[in-house]
Tab-separated table of C-alpha atoms and ligand atoms in Angstrom:
chain	number	residue	atom	x	y	z
V	368	MET	CA	22.480	4.872	25.793
V	369	PRO	CA	23.131	7.341	22.969
V	370	SER	CA	26.667	7.225	21.632
V	371	PRO	CA	29.145	10.014	22.497
V	372	HIS	CA	28.975	10.982	18.839
V	373	ALA	CA	25.177	11.410	19.052
V	374	VAL	CA	25.419	13.397	22.277
V	375	ALA	CA	28.020	15.709	20.744
V	376	GLY	CA	25.724	16.264	17.748
V	377	MET	CA	22.812	17.005	20.046
V	378	VAL	CA	24.777	19.530	22.069
V	379	SER	CA	26.018	21.351	19.015
V	380	ARG	CA	22.466	21.563	17.605
V	381	LEU	CA	21.147	22.897	20.912
V	382	ASN	CA	23.834	25.575	20.955
V	383	ASP	CA	23.185	26.553	17.339
V	384	PRO	CA	21.750	30.114	17.203
V	385	HIS	CA	19.206	28.789	14.663
V	386	TYR	CA	17.998	26.092	17.042
V	387	ALA	CA	14.495	27.563	17.505
V	388	ARG	CA	13.911	27.697	13.757
V	389	TRP	CA	15.310	24.173	13.349
V	390	ALA	CA	12.948	22.911	16.057
V	391	SER	CA	9.952	24.533	14.380
V	392	GLN	CA	10.909	22.944	11.047
V	393	VAL	CA	11.124	19.581	12.768
V	394	ARG	CA	7.730	20.046	14.427
V	395	ALA	CA	6.244	20.981	11.033
V	396	THR	CA	7.318	17.619	9.598
V	397	GLY	CA	4.983	15.956	12.089
V	398	GLY	CA	7.493	13.452	13.407
V	399	CYS	CA	8.708	12.277	9.997
V	400	ARG	CA	11.694	10.037	10.634
V	401	GLN	CA	13.431	10.682	7.329
V	402	PRO	CA	12.485	14.239	6.217
V	403	ILE	CA	13.620	15.357	2.792
V	404	HIS	CA	15.965	18.350	2.694
V	405	LEU	CA	15.177	20.909	0.032
V	406	ARG	CA	17.305	23.803	-1.070
V	407	GLY	CA	15.733	26.617	-3.054
V	408	LYS	CA	13.550	29.698	-3.108
V	409	VAL	CA	10.048	31.013	-3.697
V	410	GLN	CA	9.410	34.482	-5.089
V	411	HIS	CA	6.108	36.317	-5.466
V	412	ILE	CA	6.293	38.883	-8.255
V	413	ASP	CA	3.679	41.416	-9.338
V	414	ARG	CA	2.759	40.465	-12.913
V	415	ALA	CA	2.019	44.080	-13.894
V	416	THR	CA	5.004	45.914	-12.400
V	417	GLY	CA	7.575	43.164	-11.978
V	418	GLU	CA	7.963	44.223	-8.350
V	419	LEU	CA	9.233	41.541	-5.963
V	420	LEU	CA	6.443	41.306	-3.389
V	421	HIS	CA	7.774	38.539	-1.196
V	422	SER	CA	10.763	36.308	-1.256
V	423	TYR	CA	11.716	33.214	0.657
V	424	SER	CA	15.005	31.393	0.427
V	425	THR	CA	16.372	28.428	2.314
V	426	ARG	CA	19.702	30.265	2.537
V	427	THR	CA	18.705	31.686	5.917
V	428	GLU	CA	17.312	28.378	7.201
V	429	PRO	CA	19.292	26.094	9.539
V	430	ASP	CA	21.874	24.202	7.438
V	431	GLY	CA	20.523	26.125	4.425
V	432	VAL	CA	17.699	23.662	3.862
V	433	LEU	CA	13.984	23.230	4.440
V	434	ARG	CA	12.912	19.879	5.883
V	435	VAL	CA	9.676	18.437	4.531
V	436	PRO	CA	7.923	15.124	5.356
V	437	CYS	CA	8.961	12.100	3.264
V	438	LYS	CA	5.277	11.193	2.666
V	439	THR	CA	5.918	7.474	2.407
V	440	ARG	CA	3.000	5.086	2.782
V	441	ARG	CA	5.246	2.444	4.333
V	442	ALA	CA	4.881	2.199	8.096
V	443	SER	CA	8.192	0.338	8.257
V	444	ARG	CA	10.010	3.384	6.870
V	445	CYS	CA	8.259	6.278	8.566
V	446	PRO	CA	5.408	5.687	11.017
V	447	ALA	CA	4.349	9.353	11.091
V	448	CYS	CA	3.991	9.802	7.316
V	449	ALA	CA	2.416	6.370	6.933
V	450	GLU	CA	-0.161	7.439	9.503
V	451	VAL	CA	-1.065	10.448	7.336
V	452	TYR	CA	-1.376	8.128	4.351
V	453	ARG	CA	-3.513	5.719	6.353
V	454	ALA	CA	-5.843	8.518	7.453
V	455	ASP	CA	-6.142	9.781	3.855
V	456	THR	CA	-6.912	6.276	2.624
V	457	TYR	CA	-9.565	5.935	5.303
V	458	GLN	CA	-11.214	9.189	4.177
V	459	LEU	CA	-11.057	8.160	0.557
V	460	ILE	CA	-12.545	4.698	1.109
V	461	ARG	CA	-15.142	5.973	3.545
V	462	ALA	CA	-16.330	8.686	1.124
V	463	GLY	CA	-17.065	5.996	-1.443
V	464	LEU	CA	-19.216	4.127	1.076
V	465	ALA	CA	-20.959	6.809	3.103
V	466	GLY	CA	-20.629	9.939	0.957
V	467	GLY	CA	-18.678	13.102	1.669
V	468	LYS	CA	-15.625	14.657	-0.055
V	469	GLY	CA	-17.808	15.497	-3.052
V	470	VAL	CA	-19.594	12.126	-3.117
V	471	PRO	CA	-23.362	12.477	-2.461
V	472	GLU	CA	-24.830	10.571	0.470
V	473	THR	CA	-27.205	8.786	-1.896
V	474	VAL	CA	-24.247	6.492	-2.659
V	475	THR	CA	-25.173	4.550	0.493
V	476	ALA	CA	-28.156	3.123	-1.409
V	477	HIS	CA	-25.965	1.642	-4.164
V	478	PRO	CA	-25.188	-2.073	-4.009
V	479	CYS	CA	-21.746	-2.463	-2.482
V	480	LEU	CA	-19.733	-5.542	-1.556
V	481	PHE	CA	-16.542	-6.238	0.367
V	482	VAL	CA	-14.768	-8.972	-1.543
V	483	THR	CA	-11.625	-10.923	-0.635
V	484	LEU	CA	-9.889	-12.757	-3.470
V	485	THR	CA	-7.249	-15.199	-2.263
V	486	ALA	CA	-4.323	-17.124	-3.703
V	487	PRO	CA	-4.489	-20.908	-4.150
V	488	SER	CA	-2.485	-23.273	-1.965
V	489	PHE	CA	1.189	-23.811	-2.806
V	490	GLY	CA	1.689	-26.403	-0.098
V	491	VAL	CA	0.636	-27.024	3.492
V	492	VAL	CA	1.749	-24.275	5.902
V	493	HIS	CA	1.457	-23.886	9.665
V	494	THR	CA	-1.739	-22.030	10.448
V	495	ARG	CA	-3.719	-20.799	13.382
V	496	ARG	CA	-7.441	-21.294	13.106
V	497	GLU	CA	-10.057	-20.582	15.693
V	498	LYS	CA	-13.516	-21.979	16.141
V	499	ASN	CA	-15.917	-20.594	18.752
V	500	GLY	CA	-13.012	-18.876	20.490
V	501	LYS	CA	-10.915	-22.063	20.663
V	502	VAL	CA	-7.660	-22.544	18.780
V	503	LEU	CA	-7.729	-25.632	16.578
V	504	PRO	CA	-4.785	-27.964	15.901
V	505	CYS	CA	-2.700	-26.701	12.988
V	506	HIS	CA	-2.874	-29.554	10.505
V	507	ALA	CA	-3.739	-32.739	12.386
V	508	ARG	CA	-3.835	-35.903	10.266
V	509	ARG	CA	-4.080	-39.302	11.931
V	510	ASP	CA	-2.639	-41.312	9.057
V	511	ALA	CA	-0.495	-38.514	7.704
V	512	ALA	CA	1.641	-39.367	4.726
V	513	THR	CA	5.383	-38.952	4.890
V	514	CYS	CA	6.668	-36.715	2.112
V	515	PRO	CA	9.566	-37.730	-0.177
V	516	HIS	CA	11.850	-35.687	2.120
V	517	GLY	CA	10.919	-37.796	5.115
V	518	ARG	CA	8.671	-35.251	6.817
V	519	VAL	CA	5.331	-36.281	8.276
V	520	MET	CA	2.617	-34.050	6.854
V	521	SER	CA	0.880	-33.420	10.142
V	522	CYS	CA	1.135	-30.777	12.874
V	523	THR	CA	-1.022	-31.110	15.946
V	524	ALA	CA	0.203	-27.916	17.655
V	525	ARG	CA	-2.273	-25.188	18.584
V	526	HIS	CA	-0.172	-22.238	17.485
V	527	GLY	CA	-0.042	-18.904	19.305
V	528	ALA	CA	-0.974	-15.786	17.343
V	529	GLU	CA	2.610	-14.574	17.092
V	530	GLU	CA	4.445	-17.853	16.562
V	531	THR	CA	7.088	-17.432	13.901
V	532	CYS	CA	6.334	-20.760	12.227
V	533	LEU	CA	2.950	-19.462	11.046
V	534	GLY	CA	2.867	-19.305	7.260
V	535	GLU	CA	5.920	-21.557	6.938
V	536	PRO	CA	5.601	-24.837	5.042
V	537	LEU	CA	5.459	-28.185	6.837
V	538	CYS	CA	8.027	-29.255	4.254
V	539	PRO	CA	9.919	-26.424	2.526
V	540	ASP	CA	11.276	-28.906	-0.014
V	541	CYS	CA	7.764	-29.860	-1.138
V	542	TYR	CA	6.528	-26.266	-1.213
V	543	ASP	CA	5.785	-24.734	-4.623
V	544	TYR	CA	7.950	-21.627	-4.325
V	545	ALA	CA	7.794	-21.027	-8.076
V	546	GLY	CA	3.995	-21.036	-7.999
V	547	SER	CA	3.955	-18.617	-5.089
V	548	VAL	CA	6.174	-15.936	-6.660
V	549	LEU	CA	4.565	-16.377	-10.095
V	550	PHE	CA	1.172	-15.848	-8.518
V	551	ASN	CA	2.385	-12.633	-6.857
V	552	ALA	CA	3.858	-11.432	-10.132
V	553	LEU	CA	0.724	-12.158	-12.130
V	554	SER	CA	-1.915	-11.243	-9.556
V	555	PRO	CA	-2.375	-7.692	-10.985
V	556	GLU	CA	-3.110	-9.285	-14.382
V	557	LEU	CA	-5.447	-11.763	-12.733
V	558	TRP	CA	-7.253	-8.845	-11.095
V	559	ARG	CA	-7.502	-7.019	-14.442
V	560	ARG	CA	-9.023	-10.080	-16.068
V	561	PHE	CA	-11.361	-10.444	-13.118
V	562	THR	CA	-12.779	-6.924	-13.595
V	563	LEU	CA	-13.300	-7.546	-17.327
V	564	ALA	CA	-15.073	-10.831	-16.623
V	565	LEU	CA	-17.191	-9.083	-13.999
V	566	HIS	CA	-18.445	-6.610	-16.610
V	567	ARG	CA	-19.125	-9.402	-19.099
V	568	ARG	CA	-21.115	-11.408	-16.570
V	569	LEU	CA	-23.156	-8.397	-15.435
V	570	ALA	CA	-24.023	-7.574	-19.052
V	571	LYS	CA	-24.960	-11.153	-19.874
V	572	ALA	CA	-27.147	-11.535	-16.781
V	573	ALA	CA	-29.043	-8.356	-17.678
V	574	GLY	CA	-29.336	-9.321	-21.348
V	575	LEU	CA	-27.263	-6.343	-22.460
V	576	THR	CA	-24.263	-5.863	-24.698
V	577	GLN	CA	-21.161	-4.500	-22.953
V	578	ARG	CA	-21.745	-1.118	-24.548
V	579	GLU	CA	-25.361	-1.059	-23.331
V	580	LEU	CA	-24.116	-2.023	-19.877
V	581	ARG	CA	-21.749	0.964	-19.788
V	582	GLU	CA	-24.671	3.256	-20.658
V	583	GLN	CA	-26.508	2.054	-17.548
V	584	VAL	CA	-23.908	1.032	-14.989
V	585	THR	CA	-20.455	1.990	-13.714
V	586	VAL	CA	-18.578	-0.584	-11.649
V	587	SER	CA	-16.425	1.280	-9.130
V	588	PHE	CA	-13.872	-0.366	-6.922
V	589	ALA	CA	-11.104	0.297	-4.435
V	590	LYS	CA	-8.737	-2.479	-3.525
V	591	VAL	CA	-5.739	-3.186	-1.366
V	592	ALA	CA	-3.164	-5.964	-1.488
V	593	GLU	CA	-2.359	-7.831	1.704
V	594	TYR	CA	0.518	-10.255	2.194
V	595	GLN	CA	-0.517	-13.410	3.920
V	596	ARG	CA	2.041	-14.924	6.261
V	597	ARG	CA	2.980	-17.499	3.651
V	598	GLY	CA	4.259	-14.619	1.498
V	599	VAL	CA	1.565	-14.504	-1.127
V	600	VAL	CA	-0.749	-11.550	-1.773
V	601	HIS	CA	-4.476	-11.515	-1.679
V	602	PHE	CA	-6.807	-8.651	-2.409
V	603	HIS	CA	-9.523	-6.956	-0.410
V	604	ALA	CA	-11.818	-4.881	-2.576
V	605	VAL	CA	-14.831	-2.661	-2.257
V	606	ILE	CA	-16.930	-3.181	-5.392
V	607	ARG	CA	-19.878	-0.876	-5.948
V	608	LEU	CA	-22.482	-0.421	-8.682
V	609	ASP	CA	-23.302	3.146	-9.751
V	610	GLY	CA	-25.355	4.646	-12.539
V	611	PRO	CA	-23.703	5.764	-15.801
V	612	ASP	CA	-22.352	9.000	-14.259
V	613	GLY	CA	-20.642	7.448	-11.273
V	614	PRO	CA	-21.540	7.776	-7.581
V	615	ALA	CA	-23.932	10.709	-8.172
V	616	SER	CA	-26.220	8.633	-10.401
V	617	PRO	CA	-28.337	5.693	-9.189
V	618	PRO	CA	-27.808	2.268	-10.765
V	619	PRO	CA	-30.750	0.750	-12.675
V	620	ALA	CA	-33.279	-1.282	-10.682
V	621	TRP	CA	-31.955	-4.635	-11.912
V	622	ALA	CA	-28.440	-3.904	-10.627
V	623	MET	CA	-28.895	-5.242	-7.093
V	624	ALA	CA	-26.340	-6.596	-4.621
V	625	ASP	CA	-27.378	-10.150	-5.592
V	626	ALA	CA	-26.597	-9.556	-9.257
V	627	LEU	CA	-23.229	-8.082	-8.301
V	628	ALA	CA	-22.408	-10.975	-5.965
V	629	ASP	CA	-23.289	-13.481	-8.678
V	630	ALA	CA	-21.050	-11.677	-11.161
V	631	VAL	CA	-18.167	-11.555	-8.646
V	632	ARG	CA	-18.496	-15.266	-7.921
V	633	HIS	CA	-18.636	-16.135	-11.590
V	634	ALA	CA	-15.745	-13.857	-12.614
V	635	ALA	CA	-13.503	-15.079	-9.769
V	636	SER	CA	-13.878	-18.699	-10.837
V	637	ALA	CA	-13.728	-18.042	-14.586
V	638	VAL	CA	-10.499	-16.117	-15.027
V	639	SER	CA	-6.964	-17.454	-15.348
V	640	VAL	CA	-3.539	-16.314	-16.501
V	641	PRO	CA	-1.233	-18.655	-18.430
V	642	VAL	CA	2.481	-18.829	-17.604
V	643	PRO	CA	4.711	-20.045	-20.462
V	644	ALA	CA	7.080	-22.964	-20.020
V	645	ALA	CA	10.675	-21.949	-19.364
V	646	GLU	CA	13.632	-24.340	-19.254
V	647	SER	CA	12.859	-26.820	-16.483
V	648	GLU	CA	9.682	-24.964	-15.480
V	649	PRO	CA	6.498	-26.417	-16.924
V	650	ALA	CA	3.823	-24.151	-18.383
V	651	ARG	CA	1.095	-23.481	-15.866
V	652	VAL	CA	-2.190	-21.699	-15.450
V	653	LEU	CA	-2.765	-19.452	-12.440
V	654	ARG	CA	-6.154	-18.864	-10.872
V	655	TRP	CA	-7.599	-17.386	-7.707
V	656	GLY	CA	-7.804	-19.676	-4.716
V	657	ALA	CA	-11.050	-21.427	-3.859
V	658	GLN	CA	-11.539	-19.204	-0.810
V	659	LEU	CA	-13.692	-16.288	-1.876
V	660	ASP	CA	-15.350	-14.030	0.635
V	661	ILE	CA	-18.217	-11.772	-0.459
V	662	ARG	CA	-19.988	-9.635	2.103
V	663	PRO	CA	-22.450	-6.764	1.693
V	664	ILE	CA	-21.381	-3.447	3.234
V	665	THR	CA	-24.210	-1.731	5.060
V	666	MET	CA	-24.443	1.401	7.164
V	667	GLY	CA	-25.518	-0.234	10.404
V	668	GLY	CA	-25.210	-3.930	9.734
V	669	GLU	CA	-22.654	-6.592	10.363
V	670	LEU	CA	-20.002	-5.053	8.139
V	671	THR	CA	-20.076	-1.264	8.374
V	672	ASP	CA	-18.511	1.414	6.201
V	673	GLN	CA	-16.151	2.397	9.047
V	674	ALA	CA	-14.952	-1.159	9.514
V	675	VAL	CA	-14.210	-1.600	5.813
V	676	ALA	CA	-12.500	1.789	5.475
V	677	GLY	CA	-10.386	1.039	8.552
V	678	TYR	CA	-9.439	-2.383	7.252
V	679	ILE	CA	-8.355	-1.184	3.814
V	680	ALA	CA	-6.512	1.835	5.238
V	681	LYS	CA	-4.581	-0.404	7.616
V	682	TYR	CA	-3.284	-2.660	4.855
V	683	ALA	CA	-2.480	0.279	2.585
V	684	THR	CA	0.525	1.125	4.792
V	685	LYS	CA	1.910	-2.403	5.026
V	686	ALA	CA	4.069	-4.311	2.612
V	687	ALA	CA	5.939	-7.564	2.395
V	688	GLU	CA	8.229	-6.865	5.361
V	689	CYS	CA	5.516	-8.279	7.627
V	690	VAL	CA	6.351	-11.654	6.105
V	691	GLY	CA	9.972	-11.407	7.197
V	692	THR	CA	11.519	-10.005	4.047
V	693	LEU	CA	13.191	-6.597	3.656
V	694	ASP	CA	11.608	-3.310	2.672
V	695	ARG	CA	14.336	-2.490	0.183
V	696	ARG	CA	15.611	-4.009	-3.025
V	697	VAL	CA	17.916	-7.004	-2.882
V	698	SER	CA	20.256	-8.068	-5.635
V	699	PRO	CA	21.309	-11.542	-6.802
V	700	LEU	CA	24.818	-10.411	-5.788
V	701	ASP	CA	23.766	-9.998	-2.154
V	702	ASP	CA	24.595	-12.794	0.243
V	703	LEU	CA	21.062	-13.790	1.210
V	704	ASP	CA	22.307	-15.834	4.164
V	705	ALA	CA	23.810	-12.716	5.694
V	706	LEU	CA	20.597	-10.676	5.490
V	707	PRO	CA	18.061	-10.652	8.339
V	708	LEU	CA	15.480	-12.743	6.520
V	709	ARG	CA	13.128	-15.472	7.647
V	710	ALA	CA	14.060	-18.787	6.032
V	711	HIS	CA	10.778	-18.939	4.128
V	712	ALA	CA	11.203	-15.378	2.810
V	713	ARG	CA	14.795	-16.179	1.843
V	714	ARG	CA	13.637	-19.084	-0.307
V	715	LEU	CA	10.935	-16.974	-1.927
V	716	ILE	CA	13.522	-14.309	-2.777
V	717	ALA	CA	15.952	-16.911	-4.116
V	718	GLU	CA	13.143	-18.291	-6.274
V	719	CYS	CA	12.522	-14.793	-7.702
V	720	PHE	CA	16.210	-14.614	-8.678
V	721	ARG	CA	16.136	-18.103	-10.207
V	722	LEU	CA	13.007	-17.496	-12.298
V	723	GLY	CA	13.969	-13.897	-13.009
V	724	ALA	CA	17.018	-15.152	-14.903
V	725	LEU	CA	14.862	-17.109	-17.384
V	726	ASP	CA	14.269	-15.322	-20.706
V	727	GLU	CA	10.681	-16.526	-21.028
V	728	LEU	CA	9.771	-14.884	-17.715
V	729	ALA	CA	11.835	-11.708	-18.127
V	730	ASP	CA	8.691	-9.544	-18.467
V	731	LEU	CA	7.721	-10.347	-14.896
V	732	ARG	CA	10.846	-8.557	-13.622
V	733	LEU	CA	11.087	-10.986	-10.732
V	734	THR	CA	14.691	-10.056	-9.952
V	735	GLN	CA	13.873	-6.382	-9.411
V	736	TRP	CA	10.867	-7.257	-7.254
V	737	ALA	CA	12.410	-10.109	-5.290
V	738	HIS	CA	12.172	-8.151	-2.009
V	739	MET	CA	8.394	-7.972	-2.626
V	740	LEU	CA	8.394	-11.729	-3.281
V	741	GLY	CA	7.488	-11.105	-6.911
V	742	PHE	CA	4.603	-8.664	-6.476
V	743	ARG	CA	5.160	-5.413	-8.361
V	744	GLY	CA	1.602	-4.095	-8.367
V	745	HIS	CA	0.252	-1.137	-6.473
V	746	PHE	CA	-0.784	-1.737	-2.918
V	747	SER	CA	-3.946	0.268	-3.065
V	748	THR	CA	-5.724	1.207	-6.239
V	749	LYS	CA	-9.154	2.454	-7.117
V	750	SER	CA	-11.164	3.069	-10.213
V	751	ARG	CA	-11.492	6.649	-11.432
V	752	ARG	CA	-14.998	7.119	-10.143
V	753	TYR	CA	-14.727	5.431	-6.766
V	754	SER	CA	-14.674	8.645	-4.705
V	755	THR	CA	-12.260	11.513	-4.290
V	756	THR	CA	-8.513	11.322	-4.988
V	757	PHE	CA	-5.400	11.509	-2.825
V	758	GLY	CA	-4.517	14.645	-4.768
V	759	GLN	CA	-7.718	16.346	-3.702
V	760	ILE	CA	-7.367	15.319	-0.072
V	761	ARG	CA	-3.772	16.635	-0.006
V	762	GLU	CA	-4.822	19.814	-1.808
V	763	GLU	CA	-7.480	20.434	0.851
V	764	ARG	CA	-4.878	19.999	3.577
V	765	ALA	CA	-2.353	22.254	1.807
V	766	GLU	CA	-5.076	24.876	1.359
V	767	HIS	CA	-5.917	24.633	5.046
V	768	MET	CA	-2.265	25.039	6.044
V	769	ARG	CA	-1.830	27.977	3.674
V	770	ALA	CA	-4.913	29.663	5.108
V	771	GLU	CA	-3.432	29.160	8.569
V	772	ALA	CA	-0.099	30.633	7.480
V	773	VAL	CA	-1.896	33.665	6.070
V	774	SER	CA	-4.033	34.156	9.158
V	775	THR	CA	-1.011	34.001	11.447
V	776	GLY	CA	0.823	36.500	9.262
V	777	ARG	CA	3.577	34.151	8.096
V	778	LEU	CA	2.607	34.406	4.445
V	779	PRO	CA	1.183	37.532	2.817
V	780	LEU	CA	-2.157	37.134	1.062
V	781	PHE	CA	-1.722	37.571	-2.682
V	782	ASP	CA	-4.251	37.535	-5.473
V	783	GLU	CA	-3.204	34.539	-7.568
V	784	ASP	CA	-4.315	36.175	-10.831
V	785	THR	CA	-1.992	39.139	-10.531
V	786	VAL	CA	0.955	37.512	-8.806
V	787	LEU	CA	3.546	35.337	-10.461
V	788	VAL	CA	5.011	32.642	-8.219
V	789	ILE	CA	8.482	31.402	-9.095
V	790	THR	CA	9.786	28.375	-7.236
V	791	GLU	CA	13.127	26.656	-7.499
V	792	TRP	CA	13.806	23.529	-5.473
V	793	GLU	CA	16.512	20.948	-5.430
V	794	TYR	CA	16.936	17.786	-3.391
V	795	ALA	CA	19.664	18.215	-0.795
V	796	GLY	CA	19.529	15.006	1.200
V	797	GLN	CA	17.268	13.117	3.572
V	798	GLY	CA	17.074	12.018	7.185
V	799	TYR	CA	18.646	13.044	10.479
V	800	SER	CA	22.101	12.729	11.960
V	801	LEU	CA	22.163	10.665	15.153
V	802	GLY	CA	22.131	13.719	17.410
V	803	ASP	CA	19.364	15.438	15.439
V	804	ALA	CA	17.310	12.235	15.495
V	805	LEU	CA	17.387	12.185	19.303
V	806	LEU	CA	16.279	15.813	19.501
V	807	ALA	CA	13.615	15.373	16.822
V	808	ALA	CA	12.206	12.396	18.705
V	809	ALA	CA	11.987	14.460	21.868
V	810	LEU	CA	10.365	17.370	20.016
V	811	THR	CA	7.717	15.381	18.177
V	812	GLY	CA	7.123	12.449	20.507
V	813	ALA	CA	7.944	10.133	17.621
V	814	ARG	CA	9.977	6.999	18.228
V	815	PHE	CA	12.809	6.654	15.800
V	816	SER	CA	15.894	5.869	17.789
V	817	ASP	CA	16.929	3.288	15.210
V	818	SER	CA	17.198	6.073	12.647
V	819	GLY	CA	20.117	8.362	12.092
V	820	GLY	CA	20.072	7.463	8.416
V	821	LEU	CA	21.314	10.758	7.059
V	822	ARG	CA	21.731	10.734	3.297
V	823	GLU	CA	23.403	13.601	1.487
W	1007	ZN	ZN1	8.162	10.613	6.811
W	1008	ZN	ZN1	1.794	-26.179	12.693
W	1009	ZN	ZN1	8.843	-32.793	1.435
């Protein structure tokens, strides 16, 4: 049941003479659960005469503001905007595999792999594995050792897909929490070293110098980070070989999928990142886990372009909250026990705070990124020449919406060369009041009853 306060807010909005305009603003945000409020104006002025051709101000809008979508990629914060981001990511990844959005279709003939780089083990965790459709026992060991904390290192349960113990250590006191958060923190560096090693290996295999390689081949990639249940990231990447001018140019004949797969395998096993010793923490060297998955992407084969694009797009809108942490910053001053955290996530966060306080590890900024369990990299990244950009996809959509506004007479058609456009915007808050949130949900079909997070 909505609170009396929410109902009162709803009634007053419904009785507002500007209700119709408010409702159309809300519909235009596409169900965004935390729209940004902007205050400001747009003026179109004739460059030659100085005449004011058209003027728009938020002064006449409901509450004196324009509501625009928050455009987050995080599904946990705004499902509607994250869905737009997911769809854009899909388009972007797909264009690099099948062509389109300015990428020629000939790109389908370029060698292209779907690669998963994993983290190493930091201790035994509860897992669910299937074989031929049957769920296997988690970690069955007949003569299992007992750990120094008195726990038997065996679990014979066949876990359900949604069991909360999945990803949690058999013994939290044996688990290498430091290793886990350090790996997250250094995984972007590990990835960077991996791409350098990949180039070196490709050049060596073809008998070329690195400069000669660049004159013949461009390695393009798009990758996404995914949190495993144990709270450590791994990467899924599309890696493609193009000619020297990117996707429009064919790679040389020697640059086949086999050569690329060999280079990926070699680079993944060759690279490492050192971590300096700090107080009681020993120095260590971080590497990728032994599990490496390399699969060719083909148009009609086992792993299709649609499947890969869908997979990457899905993970692009997720973050660490799926592991049971929070999707906002936490501070060492917060009482971690009072926050709605899974025990495993709580220990990972506490470990970030502990290591983040050490001078030798200050560069990793573990305290600031504790809520991400140490990972501060970008969730989805791509090389410059992979395909199109988010900017271009958004520009296309904005252009489409502008054309629609012109054709329905809402915006006059001006020649951009002769008209000066002056815009002034300021941030004036975000979100909905409780009553507005109920109405907005009804108007857009979005579900955000837990909202009402108005910030002003
Ligand atoms: Zn939104
Ligand atoms: Zn288990
Ligand atoms: Zn133990």
